[in-house]
PDB file of C-alpha atoms in Angstrom:
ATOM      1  CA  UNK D   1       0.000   0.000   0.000  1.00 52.00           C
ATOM      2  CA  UNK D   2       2.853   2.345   0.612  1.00 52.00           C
ATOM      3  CA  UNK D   3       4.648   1.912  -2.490  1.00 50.00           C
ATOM      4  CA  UNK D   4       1.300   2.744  -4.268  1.00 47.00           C
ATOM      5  CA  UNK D   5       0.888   5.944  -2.771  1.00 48.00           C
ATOM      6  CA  UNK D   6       4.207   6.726  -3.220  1.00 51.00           C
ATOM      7  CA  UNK D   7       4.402   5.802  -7.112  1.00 46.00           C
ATOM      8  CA  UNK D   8       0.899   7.878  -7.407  1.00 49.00           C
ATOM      9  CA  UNK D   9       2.375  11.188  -5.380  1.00 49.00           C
ATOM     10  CA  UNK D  10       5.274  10.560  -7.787  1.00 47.00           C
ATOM     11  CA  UNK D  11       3.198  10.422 -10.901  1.00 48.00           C
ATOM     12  CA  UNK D  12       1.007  13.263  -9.390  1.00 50.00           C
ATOM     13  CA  UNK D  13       3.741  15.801  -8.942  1.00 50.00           C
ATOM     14  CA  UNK D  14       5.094  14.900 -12.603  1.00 47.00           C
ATOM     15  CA  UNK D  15       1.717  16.158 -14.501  1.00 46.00           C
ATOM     16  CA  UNK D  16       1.952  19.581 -12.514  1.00 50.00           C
ATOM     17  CA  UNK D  17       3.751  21.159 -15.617  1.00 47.00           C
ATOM     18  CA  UNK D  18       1.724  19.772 -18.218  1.00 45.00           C
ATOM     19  CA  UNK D  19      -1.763  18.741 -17.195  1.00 43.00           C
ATOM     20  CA  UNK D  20      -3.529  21.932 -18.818  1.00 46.00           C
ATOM     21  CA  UNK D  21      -1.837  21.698 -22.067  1.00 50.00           C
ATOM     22  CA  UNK D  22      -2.406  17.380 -22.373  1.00 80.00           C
ATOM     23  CA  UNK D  23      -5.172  15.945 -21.301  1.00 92.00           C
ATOM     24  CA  UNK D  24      -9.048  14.791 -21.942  1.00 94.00           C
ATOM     25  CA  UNK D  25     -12.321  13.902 -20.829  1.00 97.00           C
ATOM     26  CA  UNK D  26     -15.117  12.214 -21.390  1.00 98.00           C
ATOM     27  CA  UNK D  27     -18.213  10.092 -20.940  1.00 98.00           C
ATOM     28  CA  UNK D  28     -18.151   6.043 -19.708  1.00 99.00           C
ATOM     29  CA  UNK D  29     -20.680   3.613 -20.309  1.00 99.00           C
ATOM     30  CA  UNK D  30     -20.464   0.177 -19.311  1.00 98.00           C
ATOM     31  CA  UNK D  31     -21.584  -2.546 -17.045  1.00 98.00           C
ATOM     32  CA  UNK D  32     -20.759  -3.486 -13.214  1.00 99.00           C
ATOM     33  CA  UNK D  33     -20.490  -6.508 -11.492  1.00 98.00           C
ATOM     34  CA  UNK D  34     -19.407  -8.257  -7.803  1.00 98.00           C
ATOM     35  CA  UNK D  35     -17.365 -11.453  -6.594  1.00 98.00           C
ATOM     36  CA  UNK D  36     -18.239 -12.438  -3.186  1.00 97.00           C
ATOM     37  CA  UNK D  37     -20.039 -14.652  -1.261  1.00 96.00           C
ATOM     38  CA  UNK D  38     -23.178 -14.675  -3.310  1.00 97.00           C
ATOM     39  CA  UNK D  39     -21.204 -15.195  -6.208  1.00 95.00           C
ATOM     40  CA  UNK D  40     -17.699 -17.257  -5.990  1.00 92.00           C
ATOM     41  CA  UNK D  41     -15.978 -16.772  -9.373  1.00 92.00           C
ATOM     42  CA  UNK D  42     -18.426 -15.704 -12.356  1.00 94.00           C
ATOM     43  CA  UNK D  43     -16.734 -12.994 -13.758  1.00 96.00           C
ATOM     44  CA  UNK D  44     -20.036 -11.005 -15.292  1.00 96.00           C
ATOM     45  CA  UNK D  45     -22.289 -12.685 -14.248  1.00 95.00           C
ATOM     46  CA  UNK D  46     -25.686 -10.408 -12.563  1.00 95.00           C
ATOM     47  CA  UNK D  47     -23.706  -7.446 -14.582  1.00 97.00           C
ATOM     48  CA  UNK D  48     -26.015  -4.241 -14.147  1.00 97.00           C
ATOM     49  CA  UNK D  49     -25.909  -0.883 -16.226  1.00 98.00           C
ATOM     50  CA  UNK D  50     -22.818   1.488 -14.871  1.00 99.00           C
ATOM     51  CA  UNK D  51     -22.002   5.413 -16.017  1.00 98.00           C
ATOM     52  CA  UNK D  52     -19.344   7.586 -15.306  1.00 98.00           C
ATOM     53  CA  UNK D  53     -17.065  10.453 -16.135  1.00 98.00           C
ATOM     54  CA  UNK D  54     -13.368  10.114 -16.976  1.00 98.00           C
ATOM     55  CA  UNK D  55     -10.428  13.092 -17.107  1.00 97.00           C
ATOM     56  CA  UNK D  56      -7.181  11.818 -18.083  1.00 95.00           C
ATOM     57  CA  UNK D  57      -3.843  13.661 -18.031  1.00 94.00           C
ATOM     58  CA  UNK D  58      -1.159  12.677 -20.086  1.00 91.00           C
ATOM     59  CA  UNK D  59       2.368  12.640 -19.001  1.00 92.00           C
ATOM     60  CA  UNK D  60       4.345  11.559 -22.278  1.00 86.00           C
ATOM     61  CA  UNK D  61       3.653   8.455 -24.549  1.00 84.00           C
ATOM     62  CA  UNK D  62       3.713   5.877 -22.335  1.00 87.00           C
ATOM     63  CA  UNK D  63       1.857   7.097 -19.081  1.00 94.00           C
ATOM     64  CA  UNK D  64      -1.250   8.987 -17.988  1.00 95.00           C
ATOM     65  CA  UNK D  65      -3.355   9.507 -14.785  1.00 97.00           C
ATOM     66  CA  UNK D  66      -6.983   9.089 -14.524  1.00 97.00           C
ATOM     67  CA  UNK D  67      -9.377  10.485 -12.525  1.00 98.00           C
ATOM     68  CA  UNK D  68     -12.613   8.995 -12.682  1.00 98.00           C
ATOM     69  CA  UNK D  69     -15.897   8.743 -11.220  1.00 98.00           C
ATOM     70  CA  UNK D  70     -18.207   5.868 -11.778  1.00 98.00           C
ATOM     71  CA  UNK D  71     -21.756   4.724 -10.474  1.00 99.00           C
ATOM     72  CA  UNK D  72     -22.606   1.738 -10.804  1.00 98.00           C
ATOM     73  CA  UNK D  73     -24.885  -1.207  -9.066  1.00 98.00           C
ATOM     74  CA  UNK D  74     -23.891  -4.876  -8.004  1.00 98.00           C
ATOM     75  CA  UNK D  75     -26.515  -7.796  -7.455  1.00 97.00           C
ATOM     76  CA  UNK D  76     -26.770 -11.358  -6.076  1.00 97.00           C
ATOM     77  CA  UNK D  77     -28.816 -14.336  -5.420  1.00 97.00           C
ATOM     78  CA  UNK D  78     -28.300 -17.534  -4.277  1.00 96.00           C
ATOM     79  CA  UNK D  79     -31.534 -19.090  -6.135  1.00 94.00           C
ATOM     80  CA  UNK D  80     -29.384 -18.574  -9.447  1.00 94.00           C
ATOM     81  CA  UNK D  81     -26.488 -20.228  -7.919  1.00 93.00           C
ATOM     82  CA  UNK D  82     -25.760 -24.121  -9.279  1.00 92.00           C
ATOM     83  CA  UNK D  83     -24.591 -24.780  -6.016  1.00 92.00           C
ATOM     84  CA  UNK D  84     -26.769 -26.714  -3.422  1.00 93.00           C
ATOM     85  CA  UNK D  85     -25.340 -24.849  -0.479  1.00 91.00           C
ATOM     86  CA  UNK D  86     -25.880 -21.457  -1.741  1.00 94.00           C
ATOM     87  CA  UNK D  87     -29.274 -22.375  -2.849  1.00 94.00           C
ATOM     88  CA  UNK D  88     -30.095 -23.462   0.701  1.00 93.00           C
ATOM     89  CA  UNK D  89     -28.363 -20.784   2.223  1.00 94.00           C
ATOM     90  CA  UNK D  90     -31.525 -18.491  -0.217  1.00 95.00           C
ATOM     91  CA  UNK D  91     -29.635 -14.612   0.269  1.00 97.00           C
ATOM     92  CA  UNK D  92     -29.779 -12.170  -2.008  1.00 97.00           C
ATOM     93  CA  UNK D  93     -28.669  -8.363  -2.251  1.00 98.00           C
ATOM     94  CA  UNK D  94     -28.282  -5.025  -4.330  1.00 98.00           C
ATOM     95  CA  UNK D  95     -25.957  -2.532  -3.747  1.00 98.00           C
ATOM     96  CA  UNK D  96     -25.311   0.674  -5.652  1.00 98.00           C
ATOM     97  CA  UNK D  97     -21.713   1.312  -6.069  1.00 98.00           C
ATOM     98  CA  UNK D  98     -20.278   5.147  -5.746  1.00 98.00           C
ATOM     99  CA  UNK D  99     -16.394   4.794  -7.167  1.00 99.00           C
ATOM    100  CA  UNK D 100     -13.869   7.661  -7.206  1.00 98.00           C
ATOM    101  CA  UNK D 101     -10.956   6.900  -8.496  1.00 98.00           C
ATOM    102  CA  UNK D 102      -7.261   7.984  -9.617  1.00 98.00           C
ATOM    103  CA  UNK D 103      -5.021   5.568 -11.402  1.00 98.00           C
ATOM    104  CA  UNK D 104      -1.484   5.356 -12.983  1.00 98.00           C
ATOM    105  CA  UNK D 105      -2.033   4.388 -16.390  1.00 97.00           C
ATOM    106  CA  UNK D 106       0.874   2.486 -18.798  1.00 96.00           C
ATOM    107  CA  UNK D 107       0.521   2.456 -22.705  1.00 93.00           C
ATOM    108  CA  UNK D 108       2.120  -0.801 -24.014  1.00 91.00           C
ATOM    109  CA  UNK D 109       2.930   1.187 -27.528  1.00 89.00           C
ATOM    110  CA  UNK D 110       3.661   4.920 -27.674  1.00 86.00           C
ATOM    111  CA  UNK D 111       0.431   6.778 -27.891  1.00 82.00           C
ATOM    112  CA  UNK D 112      -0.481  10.980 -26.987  1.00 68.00           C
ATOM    113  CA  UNK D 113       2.647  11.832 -25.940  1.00 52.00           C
ATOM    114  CA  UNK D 114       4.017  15.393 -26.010  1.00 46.00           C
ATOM    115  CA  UNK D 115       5.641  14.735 -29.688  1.00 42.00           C
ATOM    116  CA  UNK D 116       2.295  13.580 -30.835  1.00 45.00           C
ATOM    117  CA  UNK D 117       3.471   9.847 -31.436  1.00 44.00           C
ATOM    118  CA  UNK D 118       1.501   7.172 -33.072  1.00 49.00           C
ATOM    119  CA  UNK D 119       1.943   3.521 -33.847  1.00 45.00           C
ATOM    120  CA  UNK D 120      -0.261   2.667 -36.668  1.00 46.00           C
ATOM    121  CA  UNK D 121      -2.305  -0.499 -36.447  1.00 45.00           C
ATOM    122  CA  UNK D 122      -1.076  -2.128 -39.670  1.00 44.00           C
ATOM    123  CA  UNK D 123      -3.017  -0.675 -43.145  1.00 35.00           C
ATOM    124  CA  UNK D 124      -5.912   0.432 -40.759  1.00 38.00           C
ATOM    125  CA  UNK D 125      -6.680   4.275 -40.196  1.00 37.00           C
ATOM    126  CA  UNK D 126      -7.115   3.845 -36.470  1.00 42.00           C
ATOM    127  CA  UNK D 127      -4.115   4.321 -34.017  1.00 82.00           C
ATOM    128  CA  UNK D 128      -3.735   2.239 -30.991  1.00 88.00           C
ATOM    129  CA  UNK D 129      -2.257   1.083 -27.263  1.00 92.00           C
ATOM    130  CA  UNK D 130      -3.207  -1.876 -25.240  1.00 96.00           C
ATOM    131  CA  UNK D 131      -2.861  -0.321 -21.641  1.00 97.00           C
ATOM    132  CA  UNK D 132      -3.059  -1.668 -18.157  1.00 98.00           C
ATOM    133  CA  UNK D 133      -3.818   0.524 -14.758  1.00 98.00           C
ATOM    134  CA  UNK D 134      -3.798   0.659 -11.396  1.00 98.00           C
ATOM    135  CA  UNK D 135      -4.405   3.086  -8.584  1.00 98.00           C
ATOM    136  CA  UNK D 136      -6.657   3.746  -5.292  1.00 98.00           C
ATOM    137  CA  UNK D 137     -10.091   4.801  -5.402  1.00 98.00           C
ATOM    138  CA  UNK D 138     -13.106   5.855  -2.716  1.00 98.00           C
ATOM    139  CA  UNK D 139     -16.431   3.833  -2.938  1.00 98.00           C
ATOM    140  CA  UNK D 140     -19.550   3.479  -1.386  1.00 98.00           C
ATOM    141  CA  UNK D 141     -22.185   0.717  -0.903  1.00 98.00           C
ATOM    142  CA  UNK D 142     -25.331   0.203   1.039  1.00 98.00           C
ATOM    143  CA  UNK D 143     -26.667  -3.482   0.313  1.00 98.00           C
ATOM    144  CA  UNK D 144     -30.583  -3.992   0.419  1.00 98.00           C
ATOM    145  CA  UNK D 145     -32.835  -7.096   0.610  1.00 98.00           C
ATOM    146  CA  UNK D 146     -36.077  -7.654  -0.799  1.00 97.00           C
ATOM    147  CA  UNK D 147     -38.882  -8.551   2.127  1.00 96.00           C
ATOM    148  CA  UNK D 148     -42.393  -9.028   1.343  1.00 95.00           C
ATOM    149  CA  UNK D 149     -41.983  -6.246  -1.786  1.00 95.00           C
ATOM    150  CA  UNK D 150     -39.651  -3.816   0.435  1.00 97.00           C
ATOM    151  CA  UNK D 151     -36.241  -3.410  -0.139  1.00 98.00           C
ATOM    152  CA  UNK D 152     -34.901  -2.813   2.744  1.00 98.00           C
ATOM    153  CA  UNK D 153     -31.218  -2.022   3.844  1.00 98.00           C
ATOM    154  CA  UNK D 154     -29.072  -4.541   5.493  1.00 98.00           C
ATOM    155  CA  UNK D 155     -26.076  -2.386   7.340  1.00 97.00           C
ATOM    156  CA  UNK D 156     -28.704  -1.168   9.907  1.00 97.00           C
ATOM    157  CA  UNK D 157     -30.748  -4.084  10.606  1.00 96.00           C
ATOM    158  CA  UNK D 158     -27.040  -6.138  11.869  1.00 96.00           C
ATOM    159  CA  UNK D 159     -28.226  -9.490  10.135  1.00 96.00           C
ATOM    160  CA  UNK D 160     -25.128 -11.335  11.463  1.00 96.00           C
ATOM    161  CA  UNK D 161     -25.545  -9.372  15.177  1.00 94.00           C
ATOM    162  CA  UNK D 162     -23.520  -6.595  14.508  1.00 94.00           C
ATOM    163  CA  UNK D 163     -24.561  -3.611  17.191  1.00 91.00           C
ATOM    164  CA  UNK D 164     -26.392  -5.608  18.898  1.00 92.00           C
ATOM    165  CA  UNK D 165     -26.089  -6.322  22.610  1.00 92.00           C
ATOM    166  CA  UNK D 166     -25.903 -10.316  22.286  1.00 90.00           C
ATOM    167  CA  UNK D 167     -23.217 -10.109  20.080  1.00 93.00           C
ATOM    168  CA  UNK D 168     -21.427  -7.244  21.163  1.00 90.00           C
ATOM    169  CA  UNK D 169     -18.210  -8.204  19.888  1.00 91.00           C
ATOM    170  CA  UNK D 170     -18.995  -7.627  15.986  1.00 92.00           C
ATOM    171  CA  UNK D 171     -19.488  -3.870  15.223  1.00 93.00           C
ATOM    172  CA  UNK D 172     -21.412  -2.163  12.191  1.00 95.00           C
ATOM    173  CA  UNK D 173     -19.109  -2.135   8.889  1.00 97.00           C
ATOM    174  CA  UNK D 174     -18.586   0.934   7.423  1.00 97.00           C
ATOM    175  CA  UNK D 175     -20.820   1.923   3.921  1.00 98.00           C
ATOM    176  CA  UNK D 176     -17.562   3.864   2.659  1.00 98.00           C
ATOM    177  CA  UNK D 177     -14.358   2.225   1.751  1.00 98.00           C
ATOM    178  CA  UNK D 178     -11.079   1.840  -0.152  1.00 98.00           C
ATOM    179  CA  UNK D 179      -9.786  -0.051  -2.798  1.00 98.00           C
ATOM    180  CA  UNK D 180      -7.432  -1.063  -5.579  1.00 98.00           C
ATOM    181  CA  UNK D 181      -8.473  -0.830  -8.859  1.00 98.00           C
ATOM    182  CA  UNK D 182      -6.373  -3.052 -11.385  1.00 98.00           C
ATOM    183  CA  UNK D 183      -6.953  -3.487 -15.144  1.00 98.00           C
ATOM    184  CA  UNK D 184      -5.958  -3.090 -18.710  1.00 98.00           C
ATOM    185  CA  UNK D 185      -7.364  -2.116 -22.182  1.00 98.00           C
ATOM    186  CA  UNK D 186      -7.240  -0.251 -25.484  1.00 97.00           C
ATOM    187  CA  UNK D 187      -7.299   2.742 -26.809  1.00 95.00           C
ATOM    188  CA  UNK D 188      -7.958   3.784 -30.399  1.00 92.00           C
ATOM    189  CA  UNK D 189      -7.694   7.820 -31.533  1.00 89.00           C
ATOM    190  CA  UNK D 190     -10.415   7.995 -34.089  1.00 88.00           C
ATOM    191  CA  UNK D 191      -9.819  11.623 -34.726  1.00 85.00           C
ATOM    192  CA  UNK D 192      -7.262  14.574 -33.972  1.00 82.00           C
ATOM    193  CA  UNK D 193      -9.778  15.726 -30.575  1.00 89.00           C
ATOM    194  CA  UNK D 194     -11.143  12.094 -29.707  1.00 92.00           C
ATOM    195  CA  UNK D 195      -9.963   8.975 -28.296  1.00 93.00           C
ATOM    196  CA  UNK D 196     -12.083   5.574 -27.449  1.00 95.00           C
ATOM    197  CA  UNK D 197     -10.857   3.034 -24.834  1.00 97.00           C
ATOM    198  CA  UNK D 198     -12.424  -0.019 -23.818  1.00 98.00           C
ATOM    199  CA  UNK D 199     -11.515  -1.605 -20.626  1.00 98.00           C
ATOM    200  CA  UNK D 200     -12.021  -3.777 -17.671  1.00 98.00           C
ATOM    201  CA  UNK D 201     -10.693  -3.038 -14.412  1.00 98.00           C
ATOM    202  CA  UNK D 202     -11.537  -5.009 -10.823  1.00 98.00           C
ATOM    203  CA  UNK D 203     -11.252  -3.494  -7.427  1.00 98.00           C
ATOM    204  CA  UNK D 204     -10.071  -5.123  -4.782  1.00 98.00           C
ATOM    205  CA  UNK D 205     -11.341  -4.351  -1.517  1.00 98.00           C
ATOM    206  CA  UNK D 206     -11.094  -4.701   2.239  1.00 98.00           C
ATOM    207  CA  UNK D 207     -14.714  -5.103   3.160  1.00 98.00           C
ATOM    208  CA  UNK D 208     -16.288  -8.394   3.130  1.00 97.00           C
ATOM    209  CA  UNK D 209     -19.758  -7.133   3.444  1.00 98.00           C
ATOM    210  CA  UNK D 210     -20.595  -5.816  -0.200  1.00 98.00           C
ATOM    211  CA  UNK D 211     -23.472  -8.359   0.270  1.00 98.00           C
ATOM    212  CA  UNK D 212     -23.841  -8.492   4.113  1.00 98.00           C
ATOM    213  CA  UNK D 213     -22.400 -11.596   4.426  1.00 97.00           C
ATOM    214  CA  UNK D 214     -19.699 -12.115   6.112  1.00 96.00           C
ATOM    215  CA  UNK D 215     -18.893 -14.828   9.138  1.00 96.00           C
ATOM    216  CA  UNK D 216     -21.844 -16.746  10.677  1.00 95.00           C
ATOM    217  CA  UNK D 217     -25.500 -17.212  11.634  1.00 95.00           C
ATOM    218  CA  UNK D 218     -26.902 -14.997  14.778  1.00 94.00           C
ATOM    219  CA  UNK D 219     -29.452 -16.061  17.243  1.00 93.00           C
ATOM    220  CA  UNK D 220     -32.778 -14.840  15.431  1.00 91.00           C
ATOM    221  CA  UNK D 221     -34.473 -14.185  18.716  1.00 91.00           C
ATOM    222  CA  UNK D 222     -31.458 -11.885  19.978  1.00 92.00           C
ATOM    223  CA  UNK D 223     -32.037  -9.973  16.559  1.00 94.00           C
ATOM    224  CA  UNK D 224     -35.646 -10.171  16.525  1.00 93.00           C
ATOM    225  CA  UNK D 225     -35.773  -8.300  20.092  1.00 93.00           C
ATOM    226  CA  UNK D 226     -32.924  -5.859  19.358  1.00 93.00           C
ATOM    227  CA  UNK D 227     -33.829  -4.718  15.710  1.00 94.00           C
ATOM    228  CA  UNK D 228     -36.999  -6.334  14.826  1.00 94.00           C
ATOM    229  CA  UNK D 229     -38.943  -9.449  12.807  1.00 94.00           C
ATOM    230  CA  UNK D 230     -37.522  -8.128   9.491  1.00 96.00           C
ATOM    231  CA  UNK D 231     -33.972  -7.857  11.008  1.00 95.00           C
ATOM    232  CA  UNK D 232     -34.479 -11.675  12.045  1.00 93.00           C
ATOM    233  CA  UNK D 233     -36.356 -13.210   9.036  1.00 94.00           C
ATOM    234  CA  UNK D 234     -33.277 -11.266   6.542  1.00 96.00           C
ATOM    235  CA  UNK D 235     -30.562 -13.082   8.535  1.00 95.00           C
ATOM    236  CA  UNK D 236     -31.615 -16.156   7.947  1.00 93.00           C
ATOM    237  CA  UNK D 237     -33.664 -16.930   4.888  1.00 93.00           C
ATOM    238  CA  UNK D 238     -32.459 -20.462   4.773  1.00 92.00           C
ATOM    239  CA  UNK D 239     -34.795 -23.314   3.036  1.00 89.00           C
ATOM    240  CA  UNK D 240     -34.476 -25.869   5.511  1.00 80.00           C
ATOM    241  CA  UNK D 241     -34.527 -24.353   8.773  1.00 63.00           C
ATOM    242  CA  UNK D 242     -36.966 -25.837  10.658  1.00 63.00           C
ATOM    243  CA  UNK D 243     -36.642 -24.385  14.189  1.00 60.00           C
ATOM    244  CA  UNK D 244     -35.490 -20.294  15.159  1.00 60.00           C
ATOM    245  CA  UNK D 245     -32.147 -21.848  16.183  1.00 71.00           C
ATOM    246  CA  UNK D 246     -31.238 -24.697  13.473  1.00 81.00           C
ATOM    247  CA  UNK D 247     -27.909 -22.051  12.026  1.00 88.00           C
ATOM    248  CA  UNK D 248     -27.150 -20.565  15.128  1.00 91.00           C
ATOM    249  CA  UNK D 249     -23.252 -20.166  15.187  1.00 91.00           C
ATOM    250  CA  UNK D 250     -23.099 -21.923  11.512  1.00 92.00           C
ATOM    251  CA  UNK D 251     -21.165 -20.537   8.099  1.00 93.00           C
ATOM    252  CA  UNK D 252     -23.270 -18.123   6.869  1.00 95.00           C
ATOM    253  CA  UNK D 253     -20.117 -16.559   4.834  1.00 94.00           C
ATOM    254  CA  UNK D 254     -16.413 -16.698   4.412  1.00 94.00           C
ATOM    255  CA  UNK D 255     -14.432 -14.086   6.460  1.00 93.00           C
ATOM    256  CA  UNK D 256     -11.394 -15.277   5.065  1.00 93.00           C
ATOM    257  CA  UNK D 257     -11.523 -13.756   1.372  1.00 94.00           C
ATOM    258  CA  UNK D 258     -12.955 -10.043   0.818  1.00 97.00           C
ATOM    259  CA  UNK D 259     -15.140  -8.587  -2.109  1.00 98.00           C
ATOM    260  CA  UNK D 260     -14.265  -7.351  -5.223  1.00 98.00           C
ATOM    261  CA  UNK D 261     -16.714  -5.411  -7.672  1.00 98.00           C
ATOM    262  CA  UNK D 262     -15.830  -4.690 -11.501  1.00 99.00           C
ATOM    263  CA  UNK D 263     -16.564  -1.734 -14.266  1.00 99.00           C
ATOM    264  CA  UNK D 264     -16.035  -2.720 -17.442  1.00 99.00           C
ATOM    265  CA  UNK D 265     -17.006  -0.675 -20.849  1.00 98.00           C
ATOM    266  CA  UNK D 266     -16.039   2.324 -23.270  1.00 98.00           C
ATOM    267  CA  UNK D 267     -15.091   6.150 -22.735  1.00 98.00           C
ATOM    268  CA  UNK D 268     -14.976   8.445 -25.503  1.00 97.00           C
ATOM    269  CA  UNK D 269     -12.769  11.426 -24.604  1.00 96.00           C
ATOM    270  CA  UNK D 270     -12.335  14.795 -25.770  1.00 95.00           C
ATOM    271  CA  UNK D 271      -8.563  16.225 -26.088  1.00 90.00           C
ATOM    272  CA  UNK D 272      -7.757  19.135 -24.309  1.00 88.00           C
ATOM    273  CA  UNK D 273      -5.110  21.758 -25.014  1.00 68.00           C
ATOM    274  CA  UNK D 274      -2.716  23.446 -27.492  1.00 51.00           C
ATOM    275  CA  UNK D 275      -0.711  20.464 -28.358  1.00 52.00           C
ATOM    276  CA  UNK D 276      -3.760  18.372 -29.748  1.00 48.00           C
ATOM    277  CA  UNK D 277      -4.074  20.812 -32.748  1.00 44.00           C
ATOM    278  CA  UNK D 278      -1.280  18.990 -34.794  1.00 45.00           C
ATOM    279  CA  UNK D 279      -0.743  15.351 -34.211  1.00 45.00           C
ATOM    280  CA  UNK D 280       1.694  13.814 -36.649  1.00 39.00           C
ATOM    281  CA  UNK D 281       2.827   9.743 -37.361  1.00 41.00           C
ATOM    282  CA  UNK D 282       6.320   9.596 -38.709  1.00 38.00           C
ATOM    283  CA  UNK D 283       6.233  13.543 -39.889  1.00 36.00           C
ATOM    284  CA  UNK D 284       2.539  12.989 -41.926  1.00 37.00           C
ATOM    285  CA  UNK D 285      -0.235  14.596 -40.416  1.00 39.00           C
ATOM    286  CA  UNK D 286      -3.532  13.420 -39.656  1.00 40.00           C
TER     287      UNK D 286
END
């Protein structure tokens, strides 16, 4: 974590000189999407609708920085899981997803630099990098669950005995957190003032309750008297429990391995700045 934030005050301090002169911004569109509990390993799978706004800043040929903001949503079920234990289990969640975010961006091929560089992707018109990124960003979440028609939120209602006096050991996660967003992509200049990039980029985070579910079952009736019948009934939503205590003290998530939540899609930026007006490949303009 330390050698991040010192490689993005670095890259920070560099732009300083240049950022009003070389730089862009522009729309996002994409999709969104969450690993966790509720969902082990299917990369887009449950993907919702995400927008956002970009501003890049280049520093030469080979690196930018990124600001961004995104919003997106995230959503799980265990009833479209395949596996028996998660379909037992019955949770389900949405979250939206608030993401600010600045990243160190590395071109693989020269591409906007200060010279106006270009590799030319063989007889085509378009010019081109494959990129990768990373950085730190600021997000926040607030999953809900759907009761009799109500979507209610989770965070308050302590569905694994979080602020509650029974369990007074687990406290209330926090709705606002930090992570790591890693990824890669391309980027194609379609015009002297435009660039498209598609990419995909995951964050990794330090929360493992993106879908309130975390460690293990609570005693319904300590819930039910601290928070309410809706606290109780959301905690445990199980198939086969037969009696108010059957999951007491059971898995009801895995502690052990946080959640990660994904943007992936297309931004069409607008250049920015007196060295944009002339762009050259190998001395012939554009």
């Amino acid at each position: 974590m330390k050698t991040l934030f010192s490689i993005l005050l670095f890259a920070l301090a560099s732009y300083q000189g240049t950022a009003q002169r070389m730089s862009e911004v522009g729309p996002f569109a994409g999709v969104s999407y969450y690993l966790g509990d509720l969902n082990l390993n299917k990369h887009f799978f449950l993907s919702q609708p995400a927008v956002g706004i970009v501003h890049r800043y280049i520093l030469n040929s080979h690196f930018a920085i990124k600001n961004s903001f995104l919003y997106g949503s995230v959503y799980g079920d265990d009833s479209k899981s395949n596996n028996p234990v998660q379909m037992n289990r019955n949770l389900h969640f949405r979250s939206s997803i608030f993401d600010i975010a600045t990243e160190i961006e590395f071109n693989f091929l020269p591409f906007d630099g200060p010279e106006g560089e270009r590799v030319r992707a063989g007889s085509e018109q378009y010019y081109f990098a494959p990129f990768v990124f990373i950085g730190i960003s600021l997000f926040s979440f607030n999953p809900k669950a759907n009761y009799n028609g109500i979507w209610f939120e989770l965070q308050p209602l302590g569905t694994e005995g979080q602020g509650t006096i029974a369990y007074i050991d687990k406290k209330k996660y926090s709705l606002a957190q930090i992570s790591i967003p890693i990824g890669a992509g391309i980027k194609y200049d379609i015009s002297k003032k435009v660039n498209l990039a598609f990419e995909w980029g995951i964050r990794k985070t330090f929360t493992d309750y993106i879908d309130d579910v975390s460690t293990t079952y609570a005693n319904p009736i300590a819930i039910s008297s601290e928070k309410g019948a809706v606290a109780s009934r959301l905690s445990d939503m199980s198939l086969d429990s037969d009696t108010k205590y059957a999951n007491v003290g059971r898995q009801r998530g895995n502690s052990k391995n946080n959640d990660f939540y994904a943007f992936a899609g297309a931004m069409l930026t607008f250049k920015l700045g007196s060295k944009y007006a002339k762009q050259r490949c190998h001395g012939v303009d554009k």
